[in-house]
mmCIF file of C-alpha atoms in Angstrom:
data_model
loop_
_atom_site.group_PDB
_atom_site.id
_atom_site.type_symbol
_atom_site.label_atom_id
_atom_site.label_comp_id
_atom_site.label_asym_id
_atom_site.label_seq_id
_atom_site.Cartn_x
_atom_site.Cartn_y
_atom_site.Cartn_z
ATOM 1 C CA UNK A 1 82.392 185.421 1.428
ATOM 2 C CA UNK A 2 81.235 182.453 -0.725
ATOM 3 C CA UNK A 3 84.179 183.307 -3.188
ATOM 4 C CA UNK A 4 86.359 182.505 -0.034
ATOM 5 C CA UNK A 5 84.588 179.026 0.845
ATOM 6 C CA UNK A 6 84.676 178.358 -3.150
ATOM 7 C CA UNK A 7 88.617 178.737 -2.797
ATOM 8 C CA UNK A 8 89.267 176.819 -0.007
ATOM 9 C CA UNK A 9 86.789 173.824 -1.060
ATOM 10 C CA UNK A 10 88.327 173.875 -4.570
ATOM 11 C CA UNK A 11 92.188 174.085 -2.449
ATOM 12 C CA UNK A 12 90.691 171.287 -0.429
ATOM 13 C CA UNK A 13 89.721 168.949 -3.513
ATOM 14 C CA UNK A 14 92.935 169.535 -5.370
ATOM 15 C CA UNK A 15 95.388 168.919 -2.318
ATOM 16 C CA UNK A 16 93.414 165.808 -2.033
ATOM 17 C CA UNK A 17 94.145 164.842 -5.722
ATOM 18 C CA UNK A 18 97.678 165.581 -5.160
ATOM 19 C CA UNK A 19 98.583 163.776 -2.101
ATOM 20 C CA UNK A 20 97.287 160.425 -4.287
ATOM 21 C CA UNK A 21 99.160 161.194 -6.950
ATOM 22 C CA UNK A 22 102.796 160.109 -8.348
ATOM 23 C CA UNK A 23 105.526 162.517 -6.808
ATOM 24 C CA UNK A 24 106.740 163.083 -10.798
ATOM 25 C CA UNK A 25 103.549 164.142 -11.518
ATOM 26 C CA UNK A 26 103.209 166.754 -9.050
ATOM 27 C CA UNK A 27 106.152 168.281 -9.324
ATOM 28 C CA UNK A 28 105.897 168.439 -13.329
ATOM 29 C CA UNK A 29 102.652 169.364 -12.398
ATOM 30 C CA UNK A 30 104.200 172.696 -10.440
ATOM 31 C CA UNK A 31 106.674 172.796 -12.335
ATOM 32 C CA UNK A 32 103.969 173.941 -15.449
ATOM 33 C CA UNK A 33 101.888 176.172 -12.999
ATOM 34 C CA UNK A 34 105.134 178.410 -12.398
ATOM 35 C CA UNK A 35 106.452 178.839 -15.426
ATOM 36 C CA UNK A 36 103.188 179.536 -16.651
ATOM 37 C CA UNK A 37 102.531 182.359 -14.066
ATOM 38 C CA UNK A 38 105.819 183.360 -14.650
ATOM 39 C CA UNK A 39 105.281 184.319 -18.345
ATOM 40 C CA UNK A 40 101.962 186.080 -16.615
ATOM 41 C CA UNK A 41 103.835 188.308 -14.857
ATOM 42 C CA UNK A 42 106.144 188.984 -17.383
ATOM 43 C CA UNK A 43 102.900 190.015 -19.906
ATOM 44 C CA UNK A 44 101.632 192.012 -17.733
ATOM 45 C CA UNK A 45 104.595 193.906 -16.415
ATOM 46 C CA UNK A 46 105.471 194.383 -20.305
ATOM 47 C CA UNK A 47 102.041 195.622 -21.375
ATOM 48 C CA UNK A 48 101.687 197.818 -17.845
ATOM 49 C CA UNK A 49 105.190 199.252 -18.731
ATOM 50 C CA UNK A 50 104.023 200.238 -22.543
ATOM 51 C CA UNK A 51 100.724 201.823 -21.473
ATOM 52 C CA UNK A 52 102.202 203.867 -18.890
ATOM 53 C CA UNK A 53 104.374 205.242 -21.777
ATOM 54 C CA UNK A 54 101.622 206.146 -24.127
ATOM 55 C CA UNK A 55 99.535 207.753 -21.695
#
């Protein structure tokens, strides 16, 4: 439960920051956070995929 009122007060704070911020800068900003998730996914799909193989 306080994990869940961590997250939204930390959501809160950083929507805050965003709405004051340059449009450019936000969506660079995104931009970033996806493809950095993106090669996330793509790790651990690869390394999921491998150790399913050797086991």
């Amino acid at each position: 439960m306080l994990f869940i009122v961590a997250a939204l007060l930390l959501l809160g704070a950083v929507l805050g920051t965003v709405a004051h911020a340059p449009l450019g800068f936000s969506v660079a900003a995104g931009a970033v956070i996806a493809v950095w998730l993106g090669i996330f996914a793509l790790r651990e799909r690869h390394g999921r995929r491998r150790h399913t193989q050797a086991h």
